[in-house]
Short mmCIF file of C-alpha atoms and ligand atoms in Angstrom, two decimals:
data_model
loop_
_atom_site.label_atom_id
_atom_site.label_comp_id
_atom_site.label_asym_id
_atom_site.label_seq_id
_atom_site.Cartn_x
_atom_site.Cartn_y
_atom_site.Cartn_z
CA UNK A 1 -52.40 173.12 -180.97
CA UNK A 2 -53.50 176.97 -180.75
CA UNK A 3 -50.72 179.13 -179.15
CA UNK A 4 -51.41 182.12 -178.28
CA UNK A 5 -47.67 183.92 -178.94
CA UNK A 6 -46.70 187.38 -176.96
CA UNK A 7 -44.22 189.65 -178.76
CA UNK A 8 -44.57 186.84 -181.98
CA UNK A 9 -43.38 189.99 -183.77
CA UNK A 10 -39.70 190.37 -181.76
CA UNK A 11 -36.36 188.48 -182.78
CA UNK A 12 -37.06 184.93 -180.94
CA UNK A 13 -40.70 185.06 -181.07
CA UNK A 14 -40.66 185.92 -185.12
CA UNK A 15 -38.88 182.88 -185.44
CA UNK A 16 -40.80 180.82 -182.99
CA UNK A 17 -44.08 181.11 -184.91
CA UNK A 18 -42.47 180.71 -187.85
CA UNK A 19 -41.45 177.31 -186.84
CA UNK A 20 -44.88 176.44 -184.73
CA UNK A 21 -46.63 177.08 -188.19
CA UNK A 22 -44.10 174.50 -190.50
CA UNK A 23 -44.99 172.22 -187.66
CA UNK A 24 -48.46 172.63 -187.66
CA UNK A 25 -49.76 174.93 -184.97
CA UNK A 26 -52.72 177.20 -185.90
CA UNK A 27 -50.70 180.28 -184.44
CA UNK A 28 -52.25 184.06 -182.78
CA UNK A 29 -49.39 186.49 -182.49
CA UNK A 30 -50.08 189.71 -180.10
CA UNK A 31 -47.54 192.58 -180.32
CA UNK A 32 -47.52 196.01 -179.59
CA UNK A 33 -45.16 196.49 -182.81
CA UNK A 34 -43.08 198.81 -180.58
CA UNK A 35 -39.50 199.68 -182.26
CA UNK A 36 -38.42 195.86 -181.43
CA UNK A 37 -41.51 194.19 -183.28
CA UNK A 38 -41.75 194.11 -187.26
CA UNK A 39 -44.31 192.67 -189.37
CA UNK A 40 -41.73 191.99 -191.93
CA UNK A 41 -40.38 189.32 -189.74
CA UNK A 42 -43.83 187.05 -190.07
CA UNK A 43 -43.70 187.63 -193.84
CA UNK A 44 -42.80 183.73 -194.44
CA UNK A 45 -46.04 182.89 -192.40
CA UNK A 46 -48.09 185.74 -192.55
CA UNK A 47 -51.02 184.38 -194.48
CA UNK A 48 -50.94 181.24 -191.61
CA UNK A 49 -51.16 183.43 -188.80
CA UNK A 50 -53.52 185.90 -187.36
CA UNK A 51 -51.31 189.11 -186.11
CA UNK A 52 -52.96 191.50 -183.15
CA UNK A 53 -51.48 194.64 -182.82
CA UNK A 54 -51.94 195.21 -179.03
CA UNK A 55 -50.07 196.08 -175.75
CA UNK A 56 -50.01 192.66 -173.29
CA UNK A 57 -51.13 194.67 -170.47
CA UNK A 58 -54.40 195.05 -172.18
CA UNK A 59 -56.53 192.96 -169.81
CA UNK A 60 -59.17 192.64 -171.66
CA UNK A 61 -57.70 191.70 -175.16
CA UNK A 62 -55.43 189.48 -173.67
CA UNK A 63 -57.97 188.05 -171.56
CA UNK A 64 -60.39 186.83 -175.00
CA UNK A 65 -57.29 186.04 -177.36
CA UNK A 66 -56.35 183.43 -174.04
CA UNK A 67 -59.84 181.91 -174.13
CA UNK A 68 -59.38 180.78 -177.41
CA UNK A 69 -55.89 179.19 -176.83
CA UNK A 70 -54.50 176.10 -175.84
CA UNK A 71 -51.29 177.48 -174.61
CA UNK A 72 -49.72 181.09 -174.28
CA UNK A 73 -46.00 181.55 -174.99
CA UNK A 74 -44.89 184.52 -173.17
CA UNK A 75 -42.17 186.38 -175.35
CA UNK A 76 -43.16 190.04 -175.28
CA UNK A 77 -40.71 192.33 -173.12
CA UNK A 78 -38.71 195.21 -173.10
CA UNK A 79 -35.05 193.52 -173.80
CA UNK A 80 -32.21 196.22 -174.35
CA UNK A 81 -30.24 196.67 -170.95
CA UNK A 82 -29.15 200.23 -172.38
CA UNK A 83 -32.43 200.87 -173.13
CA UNK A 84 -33.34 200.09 -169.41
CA UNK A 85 -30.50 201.69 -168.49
CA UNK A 86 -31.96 205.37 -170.26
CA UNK A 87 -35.49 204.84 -169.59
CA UNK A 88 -36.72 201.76 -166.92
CA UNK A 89 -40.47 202.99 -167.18
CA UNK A 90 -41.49 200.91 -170.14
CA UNK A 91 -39.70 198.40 -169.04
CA UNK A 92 -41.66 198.21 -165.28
CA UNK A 93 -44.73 198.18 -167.63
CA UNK A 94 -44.35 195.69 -170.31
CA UNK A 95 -42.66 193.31 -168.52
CA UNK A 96 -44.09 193.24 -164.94
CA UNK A 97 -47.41 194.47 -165.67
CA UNK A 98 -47.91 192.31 -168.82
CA UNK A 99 -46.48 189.31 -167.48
CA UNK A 100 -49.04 190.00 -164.34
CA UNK A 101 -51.91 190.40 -167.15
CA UNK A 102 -50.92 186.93 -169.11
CA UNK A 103 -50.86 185.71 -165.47
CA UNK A 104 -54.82 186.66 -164.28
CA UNK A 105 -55.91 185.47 -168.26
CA UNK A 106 -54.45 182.13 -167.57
CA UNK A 107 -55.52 181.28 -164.31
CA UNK A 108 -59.21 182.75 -165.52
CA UNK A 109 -59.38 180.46 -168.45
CA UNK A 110 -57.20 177.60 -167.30
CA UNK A 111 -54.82 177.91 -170.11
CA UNK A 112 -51.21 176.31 -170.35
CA UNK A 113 -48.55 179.08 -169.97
CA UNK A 114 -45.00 178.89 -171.04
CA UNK A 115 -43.15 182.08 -170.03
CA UNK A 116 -39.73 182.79 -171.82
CA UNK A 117 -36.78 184.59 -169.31
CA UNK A 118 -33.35 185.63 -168.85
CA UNK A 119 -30.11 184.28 -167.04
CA UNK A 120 -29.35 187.95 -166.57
CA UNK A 121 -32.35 187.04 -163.20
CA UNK A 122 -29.05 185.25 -161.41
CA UNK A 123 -26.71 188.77 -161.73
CA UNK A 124 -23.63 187.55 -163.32
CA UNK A 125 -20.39 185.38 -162.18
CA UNK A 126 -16.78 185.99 -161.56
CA UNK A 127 -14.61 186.27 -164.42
CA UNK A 128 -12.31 183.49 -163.41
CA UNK A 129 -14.27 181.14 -161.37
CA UNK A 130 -15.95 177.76 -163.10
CA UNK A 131 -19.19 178.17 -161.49
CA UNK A 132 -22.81 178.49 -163.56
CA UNK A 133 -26.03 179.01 -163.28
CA UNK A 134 -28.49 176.75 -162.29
CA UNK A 135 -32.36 176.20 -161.29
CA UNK A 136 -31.23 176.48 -157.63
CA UNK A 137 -28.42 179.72 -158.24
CA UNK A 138 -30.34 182.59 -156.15
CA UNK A 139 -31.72 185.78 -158.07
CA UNK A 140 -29.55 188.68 -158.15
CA UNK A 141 -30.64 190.71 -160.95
CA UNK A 142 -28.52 194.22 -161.79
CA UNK A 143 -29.73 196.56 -163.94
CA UNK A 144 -33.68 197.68 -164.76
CA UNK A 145 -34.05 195.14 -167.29
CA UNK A 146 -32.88 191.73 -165.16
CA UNK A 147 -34.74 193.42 -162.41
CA UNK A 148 -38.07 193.59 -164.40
CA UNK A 149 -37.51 189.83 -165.82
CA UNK A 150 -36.62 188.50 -162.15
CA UNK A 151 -39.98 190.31 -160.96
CA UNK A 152 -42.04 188.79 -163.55
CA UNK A 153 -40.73 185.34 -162.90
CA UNK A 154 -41.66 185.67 -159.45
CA UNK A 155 -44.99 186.54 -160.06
CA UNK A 156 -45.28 183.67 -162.16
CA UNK A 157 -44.16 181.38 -159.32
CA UNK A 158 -46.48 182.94 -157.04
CA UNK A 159 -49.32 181.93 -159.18
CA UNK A 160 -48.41 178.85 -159.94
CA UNK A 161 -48.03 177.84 -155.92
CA UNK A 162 -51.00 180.09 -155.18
CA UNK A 163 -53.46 179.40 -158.06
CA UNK A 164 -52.45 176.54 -159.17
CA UNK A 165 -51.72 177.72 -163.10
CA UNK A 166 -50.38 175.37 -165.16
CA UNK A 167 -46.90 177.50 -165.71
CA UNK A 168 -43.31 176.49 -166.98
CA UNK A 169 -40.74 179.23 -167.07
CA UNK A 170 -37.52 179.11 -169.05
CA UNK A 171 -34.12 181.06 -168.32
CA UNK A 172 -32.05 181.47 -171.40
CA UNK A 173 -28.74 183.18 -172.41
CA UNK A 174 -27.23 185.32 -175.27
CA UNK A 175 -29.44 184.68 -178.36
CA UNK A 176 -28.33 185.63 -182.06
CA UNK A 177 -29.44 184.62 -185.46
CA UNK A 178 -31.59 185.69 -187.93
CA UNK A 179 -34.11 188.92 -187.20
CA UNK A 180 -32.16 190.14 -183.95
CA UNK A 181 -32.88 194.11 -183.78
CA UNK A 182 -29.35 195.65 -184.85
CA UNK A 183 -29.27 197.27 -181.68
CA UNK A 184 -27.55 194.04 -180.14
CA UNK A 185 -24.23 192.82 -180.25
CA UNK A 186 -23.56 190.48 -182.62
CA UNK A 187 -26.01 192.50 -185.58
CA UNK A 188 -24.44 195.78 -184.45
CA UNK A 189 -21.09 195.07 -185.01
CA UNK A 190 -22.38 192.94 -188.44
CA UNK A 191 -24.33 196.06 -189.78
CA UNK A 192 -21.90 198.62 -188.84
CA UNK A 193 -19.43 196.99 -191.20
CA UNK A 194 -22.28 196.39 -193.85
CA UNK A 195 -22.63 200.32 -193.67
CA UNK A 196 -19.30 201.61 -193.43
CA UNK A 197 -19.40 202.42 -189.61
CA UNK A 198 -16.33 201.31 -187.25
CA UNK A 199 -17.32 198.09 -184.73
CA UNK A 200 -17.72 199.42 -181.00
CA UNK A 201 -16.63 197.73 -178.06
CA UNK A 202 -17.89 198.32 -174.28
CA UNK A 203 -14.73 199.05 -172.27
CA UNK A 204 -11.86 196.00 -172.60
CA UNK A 205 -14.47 193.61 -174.20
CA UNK A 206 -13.32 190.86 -171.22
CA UNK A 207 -17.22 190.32 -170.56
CA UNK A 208 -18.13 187.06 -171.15
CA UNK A 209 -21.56 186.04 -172.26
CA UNK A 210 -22.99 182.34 -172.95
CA UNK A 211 -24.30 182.64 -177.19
CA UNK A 212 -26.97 180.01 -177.93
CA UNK A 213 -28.67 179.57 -181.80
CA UNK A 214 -31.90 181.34 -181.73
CA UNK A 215 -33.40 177.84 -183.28
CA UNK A 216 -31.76 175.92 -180.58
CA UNK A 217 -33.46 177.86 -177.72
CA UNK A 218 -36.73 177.65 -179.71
CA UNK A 219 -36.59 174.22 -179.76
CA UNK A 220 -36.01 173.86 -176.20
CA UNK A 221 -38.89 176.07 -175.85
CA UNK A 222 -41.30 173.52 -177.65
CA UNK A 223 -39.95 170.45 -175.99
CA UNK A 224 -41.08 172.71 -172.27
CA UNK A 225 -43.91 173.19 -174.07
CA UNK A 226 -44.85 169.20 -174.64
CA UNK A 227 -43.28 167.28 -171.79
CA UNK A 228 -42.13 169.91 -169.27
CA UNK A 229 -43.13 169.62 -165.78
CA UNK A 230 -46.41 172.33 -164.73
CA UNK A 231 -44.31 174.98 -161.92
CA UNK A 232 -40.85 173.82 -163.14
CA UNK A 233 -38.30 176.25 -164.29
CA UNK A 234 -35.73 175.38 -167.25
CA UNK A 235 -32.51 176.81 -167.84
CA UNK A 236 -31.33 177.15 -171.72
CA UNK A 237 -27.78 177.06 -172.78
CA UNK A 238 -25.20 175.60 -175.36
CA UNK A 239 -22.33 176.36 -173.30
CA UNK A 240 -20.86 178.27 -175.89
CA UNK A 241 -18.78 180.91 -173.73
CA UNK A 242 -16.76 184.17 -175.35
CA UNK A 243 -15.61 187.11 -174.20
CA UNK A 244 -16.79 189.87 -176.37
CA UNK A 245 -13.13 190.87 -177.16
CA UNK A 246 -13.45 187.75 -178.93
CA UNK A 247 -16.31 187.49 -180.53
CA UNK A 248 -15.91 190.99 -182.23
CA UNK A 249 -12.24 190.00 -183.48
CA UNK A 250 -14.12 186.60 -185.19
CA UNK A 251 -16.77 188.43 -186.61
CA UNK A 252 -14.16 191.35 -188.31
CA UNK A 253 -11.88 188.40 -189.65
CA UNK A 254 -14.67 186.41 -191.05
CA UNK A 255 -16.01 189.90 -192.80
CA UNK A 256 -12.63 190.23 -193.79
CA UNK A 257 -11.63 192.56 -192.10
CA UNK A 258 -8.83 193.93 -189.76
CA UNK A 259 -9.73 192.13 -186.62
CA UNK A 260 -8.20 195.53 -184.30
CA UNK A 261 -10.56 197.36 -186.76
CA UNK A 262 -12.77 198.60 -184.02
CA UNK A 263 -13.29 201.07 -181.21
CA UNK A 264 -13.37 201.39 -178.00
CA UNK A 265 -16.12 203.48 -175.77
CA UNK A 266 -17.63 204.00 -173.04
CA UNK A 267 -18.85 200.73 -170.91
CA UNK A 268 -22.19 199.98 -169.87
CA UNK A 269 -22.95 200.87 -166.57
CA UNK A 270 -23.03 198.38 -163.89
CA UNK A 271 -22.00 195.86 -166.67
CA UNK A 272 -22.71 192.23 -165.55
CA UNK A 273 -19.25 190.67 -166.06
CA UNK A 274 -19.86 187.03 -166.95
CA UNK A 275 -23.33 185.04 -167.38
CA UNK A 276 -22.90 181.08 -167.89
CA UNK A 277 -25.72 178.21 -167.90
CA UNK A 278 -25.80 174.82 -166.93
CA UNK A 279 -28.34 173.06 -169.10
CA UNK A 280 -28.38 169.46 -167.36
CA UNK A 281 -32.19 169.61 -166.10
CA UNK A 282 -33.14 170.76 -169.43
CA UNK A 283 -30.84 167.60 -171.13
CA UNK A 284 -31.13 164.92 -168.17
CA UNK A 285 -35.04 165.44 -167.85
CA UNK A 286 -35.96 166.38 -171.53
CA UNK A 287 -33.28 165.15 -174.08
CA UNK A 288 -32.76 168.47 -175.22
CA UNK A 289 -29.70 169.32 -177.17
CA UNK A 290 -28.63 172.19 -179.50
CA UNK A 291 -27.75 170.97 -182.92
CA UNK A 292 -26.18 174.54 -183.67
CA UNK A 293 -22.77 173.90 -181.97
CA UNK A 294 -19.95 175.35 -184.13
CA UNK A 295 -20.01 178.81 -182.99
CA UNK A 296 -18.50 180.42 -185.77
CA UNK A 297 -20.35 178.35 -188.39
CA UNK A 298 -23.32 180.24 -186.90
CA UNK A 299 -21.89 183.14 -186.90
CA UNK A 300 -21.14 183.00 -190.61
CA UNK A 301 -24.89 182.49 -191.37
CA UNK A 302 -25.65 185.14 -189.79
CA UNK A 303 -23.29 187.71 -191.06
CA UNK A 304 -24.94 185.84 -194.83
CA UNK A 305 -28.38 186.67 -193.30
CA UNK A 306 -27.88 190.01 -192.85
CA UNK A 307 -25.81 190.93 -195.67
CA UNK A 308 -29.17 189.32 -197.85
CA UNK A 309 -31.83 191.34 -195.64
CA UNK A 310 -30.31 194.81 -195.93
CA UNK A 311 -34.05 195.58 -196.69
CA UNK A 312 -35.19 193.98 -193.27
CA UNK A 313 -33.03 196.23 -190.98
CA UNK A 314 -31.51 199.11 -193.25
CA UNK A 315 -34.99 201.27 -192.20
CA UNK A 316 -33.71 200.50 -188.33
CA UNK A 317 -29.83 201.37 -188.22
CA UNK A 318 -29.67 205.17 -188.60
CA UNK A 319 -31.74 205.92 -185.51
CA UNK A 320 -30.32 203.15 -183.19
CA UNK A 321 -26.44 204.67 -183.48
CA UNK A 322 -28.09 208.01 -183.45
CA UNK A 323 -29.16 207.06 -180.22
CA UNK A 324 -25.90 205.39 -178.97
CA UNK A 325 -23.92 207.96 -180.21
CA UNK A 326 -25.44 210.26 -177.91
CA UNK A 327 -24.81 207.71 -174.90
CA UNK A 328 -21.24 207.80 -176.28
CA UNK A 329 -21.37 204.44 -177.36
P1 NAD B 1 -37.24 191.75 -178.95
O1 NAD B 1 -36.99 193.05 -178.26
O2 NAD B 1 -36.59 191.46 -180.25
O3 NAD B 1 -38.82 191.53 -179.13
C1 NAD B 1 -39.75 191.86 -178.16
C2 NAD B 1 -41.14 191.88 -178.81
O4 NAD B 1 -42.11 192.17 -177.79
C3 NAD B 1 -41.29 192.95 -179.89
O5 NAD B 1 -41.94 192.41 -181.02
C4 NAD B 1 -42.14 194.03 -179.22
O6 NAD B 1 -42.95 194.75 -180.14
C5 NAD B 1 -42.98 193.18 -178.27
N1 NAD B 1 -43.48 193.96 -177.12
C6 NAD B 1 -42.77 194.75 -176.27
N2 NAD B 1 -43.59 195.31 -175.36
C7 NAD B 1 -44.84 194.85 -175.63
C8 NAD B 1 -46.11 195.06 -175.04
N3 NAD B 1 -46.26 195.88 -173.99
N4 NAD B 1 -47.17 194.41 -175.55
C9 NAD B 1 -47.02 193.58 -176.64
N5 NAD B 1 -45.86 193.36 -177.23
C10 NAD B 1 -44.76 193.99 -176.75
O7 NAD B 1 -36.86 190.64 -177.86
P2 NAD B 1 -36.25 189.18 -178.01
O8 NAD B 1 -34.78 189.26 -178.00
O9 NAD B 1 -36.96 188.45 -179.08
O10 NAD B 1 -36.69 188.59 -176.59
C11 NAD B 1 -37.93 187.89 -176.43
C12 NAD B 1 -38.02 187.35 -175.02
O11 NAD B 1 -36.90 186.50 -174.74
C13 NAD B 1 -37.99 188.43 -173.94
O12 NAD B 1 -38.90 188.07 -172.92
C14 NAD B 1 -36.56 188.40 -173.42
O13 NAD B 1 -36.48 188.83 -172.09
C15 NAD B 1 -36.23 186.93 -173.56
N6 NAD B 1 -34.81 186.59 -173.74
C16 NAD B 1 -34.07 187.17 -174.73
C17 NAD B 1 -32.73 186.78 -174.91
C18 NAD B 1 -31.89 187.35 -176.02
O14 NAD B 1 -30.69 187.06 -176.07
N7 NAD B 1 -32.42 188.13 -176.94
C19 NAD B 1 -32.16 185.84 -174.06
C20 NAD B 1 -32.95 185.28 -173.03
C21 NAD B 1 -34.28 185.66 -172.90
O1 TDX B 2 -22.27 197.79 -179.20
C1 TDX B 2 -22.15 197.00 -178.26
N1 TDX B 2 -20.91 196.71 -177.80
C2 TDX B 2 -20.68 195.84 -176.77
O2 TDX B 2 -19.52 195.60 -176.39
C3 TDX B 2 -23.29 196.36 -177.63
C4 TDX B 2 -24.69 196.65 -178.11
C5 TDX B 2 -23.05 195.48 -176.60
N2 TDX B 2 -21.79 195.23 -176.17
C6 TDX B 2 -21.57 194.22 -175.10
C7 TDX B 2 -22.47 194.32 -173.89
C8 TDX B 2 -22.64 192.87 -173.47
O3 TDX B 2 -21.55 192.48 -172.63
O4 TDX B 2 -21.87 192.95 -175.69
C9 TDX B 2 -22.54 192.09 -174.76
C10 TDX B 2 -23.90 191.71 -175.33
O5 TDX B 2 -24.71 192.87 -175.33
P1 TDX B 2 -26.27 192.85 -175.73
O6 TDX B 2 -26.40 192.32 -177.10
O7 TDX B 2 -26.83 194.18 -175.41
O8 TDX B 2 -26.82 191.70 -174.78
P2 TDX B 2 -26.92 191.53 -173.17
O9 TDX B 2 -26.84 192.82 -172.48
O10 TDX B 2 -25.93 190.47 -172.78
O11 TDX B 2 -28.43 190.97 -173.05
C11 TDX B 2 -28.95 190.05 -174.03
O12 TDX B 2 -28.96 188.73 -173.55
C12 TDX B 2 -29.89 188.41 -172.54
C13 TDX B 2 -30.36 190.45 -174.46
O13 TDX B 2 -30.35 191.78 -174.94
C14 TDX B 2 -31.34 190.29 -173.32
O14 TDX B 2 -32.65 190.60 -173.75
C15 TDX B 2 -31.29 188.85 -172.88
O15 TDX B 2 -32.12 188.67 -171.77
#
């Protein structure tokens, strides 16, 4: 198969293509390289795959690297809510405007489209309530970033009821693993450690989010990708829920560390309290499960992964706290 892969270069994308090429696929990669992308993250594959440096809402590259595809995979976004949060513009851009760019090079060449979202679409939940997300749970997005995601899904609904393109969409939670931009939870608080920095918590740390295996949502990805159904929209999650209280505390102990060893500051604003997916159409219709289910076994691998690619995000670190501590974060 010849994917066509949007922000290849980002955390899930880099290691999407590098599992589409082990499996066979004759891979393209477009990405803008912005601050998120890397090249060092297609190193594995990088003689397999054909890298375009280029902005998604480029009509008319996008529009010839589609025509030569049998599928696009739609990764490339905007993603940090503080970011958003700072600055929205690029985020209006990349992620409505590209998404509406994939959209018209699809329905011009007929190509398969798989386009990769958020839960954060739904808002959040109540802290102490059982409820979840599902396909049916209304969008209710908060901040500039779920806002942007939530738009582009619509438009790709639009066009698939409209036009007729040959779209699945996907709604995933809280991703970690290997190659995550150290602006993000989990690698923060790992690479702050690694360089001698204090851990930092938003507020109490009682928000809860969902954490799924980057290789477990990439694999639901490619099972959408074979047997999913054209228009229908798949929600990803191992129902792996923490509060980040407690997720920091595990990470400190198994650095061994202190686990009160961190500080407090300032909370995001408008902080969605509590995301939480219910995977059963993704399980019941496709036989989808995640094989990475021990939490803090993951968690451990990662912490290795990082501590063994200092190289990979050591260039990255002193800017991004430079730019949180001046959000007082
Ligand atoms: P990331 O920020 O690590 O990577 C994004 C990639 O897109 C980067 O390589 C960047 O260079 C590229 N990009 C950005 N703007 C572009 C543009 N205008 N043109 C071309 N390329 C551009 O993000 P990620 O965490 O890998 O997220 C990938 C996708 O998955 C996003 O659509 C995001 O909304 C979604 N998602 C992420 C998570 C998560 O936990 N990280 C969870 C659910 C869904
Ligand atoms: O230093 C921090 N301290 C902290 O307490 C950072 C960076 C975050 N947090 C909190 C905020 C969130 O409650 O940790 C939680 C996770 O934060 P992020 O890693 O920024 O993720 P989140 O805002 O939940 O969004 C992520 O998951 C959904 C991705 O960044 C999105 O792209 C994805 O759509």
């Amino acid at each position: 198969m010849r994917l066509l892969v949007t922000g290849g270069a980002g955390f899930i994308g880099a290691n999407f293509v590098q599992d589409a090429v082990r499996d066979g696929a004759s891979v393209t990669v477009l990405d803008a390289l912005t601050y998120a992308g890397s090249r060092e993250s297609l190193a594995p594959v990088a003689d397999r795959i054909r890298l375009v440096e280029g902005d998604v809402c480029d009509a008319a590259l996008v529009s010839s690297l589609t025509a030569d595809a049998d599928a696009v995979v739609h990764f490339a976004a905007e993603t940090h809510v503080d970011n958003a949060l700072a600055d929205p513009a690029p985020f209006v851009q990349s992620n409505v405007v590209g998404t509406f760019t994939v959209l018209e090079a699809v329905r011009r060449h007929g190509v398969r489209l798989h386009h990769i979202s958020t839960d954060e679409v739904y808002g959040d939940l109540p802290l102490d309530d059982p409820a979840r997300f599902t396909e049916n749970t209304p969008y209710n997005p908060s901040s500039p970033y779920s806002s942007t995601k939530a738009a582009a899904d619509l438009l790709v609904r639009a066009w698939v009821r409209s036009y007729g393109v040959h779209a699945t969409l996907s709604n995933c939670s809280n991703n970690y693993g290997p190659y995550q931009h150290v602006e993000k939870f989990i690698p923060r608080q790992i690479t702050n450690v690694l360089t001698g920095r204090r851990p930092k918590l938003y507020g109490a740390g009682a928000n809860v989010r969902d954490w799924i295996h980057v290789d477990d949502h990439n694999a639901a990805v490619r099972r959408i990708l074979a047997d999913g159904k054209a228009g229908q929209t798949y929600l990803i999650g191992a129902q792996c829920e923490q509060n980040n209280l407690t997720v920091m505390r595990t990470l400190l102990r198994l650095m061994g560390r202190d686990p009160d060893d961190f500080d407090h500051v300032t909370d995001r604003a408008g902080h969605d309290l509590r995301y939480a997916i219910d995977p059963s159409t993704l399980t019941d219709e496709l036989g989808w499960k995640p094989v990475h289910t021990d939490f803090e076994d993951g968690l451990r691998n990662t912490i290795d992964w990082y501590r063994a690619n200092e190289s990979w995000w050591g260039p990255l670190k002193e800017q991004v706290e430079a730019n949180y501590q001046e959000r007082g974060q």
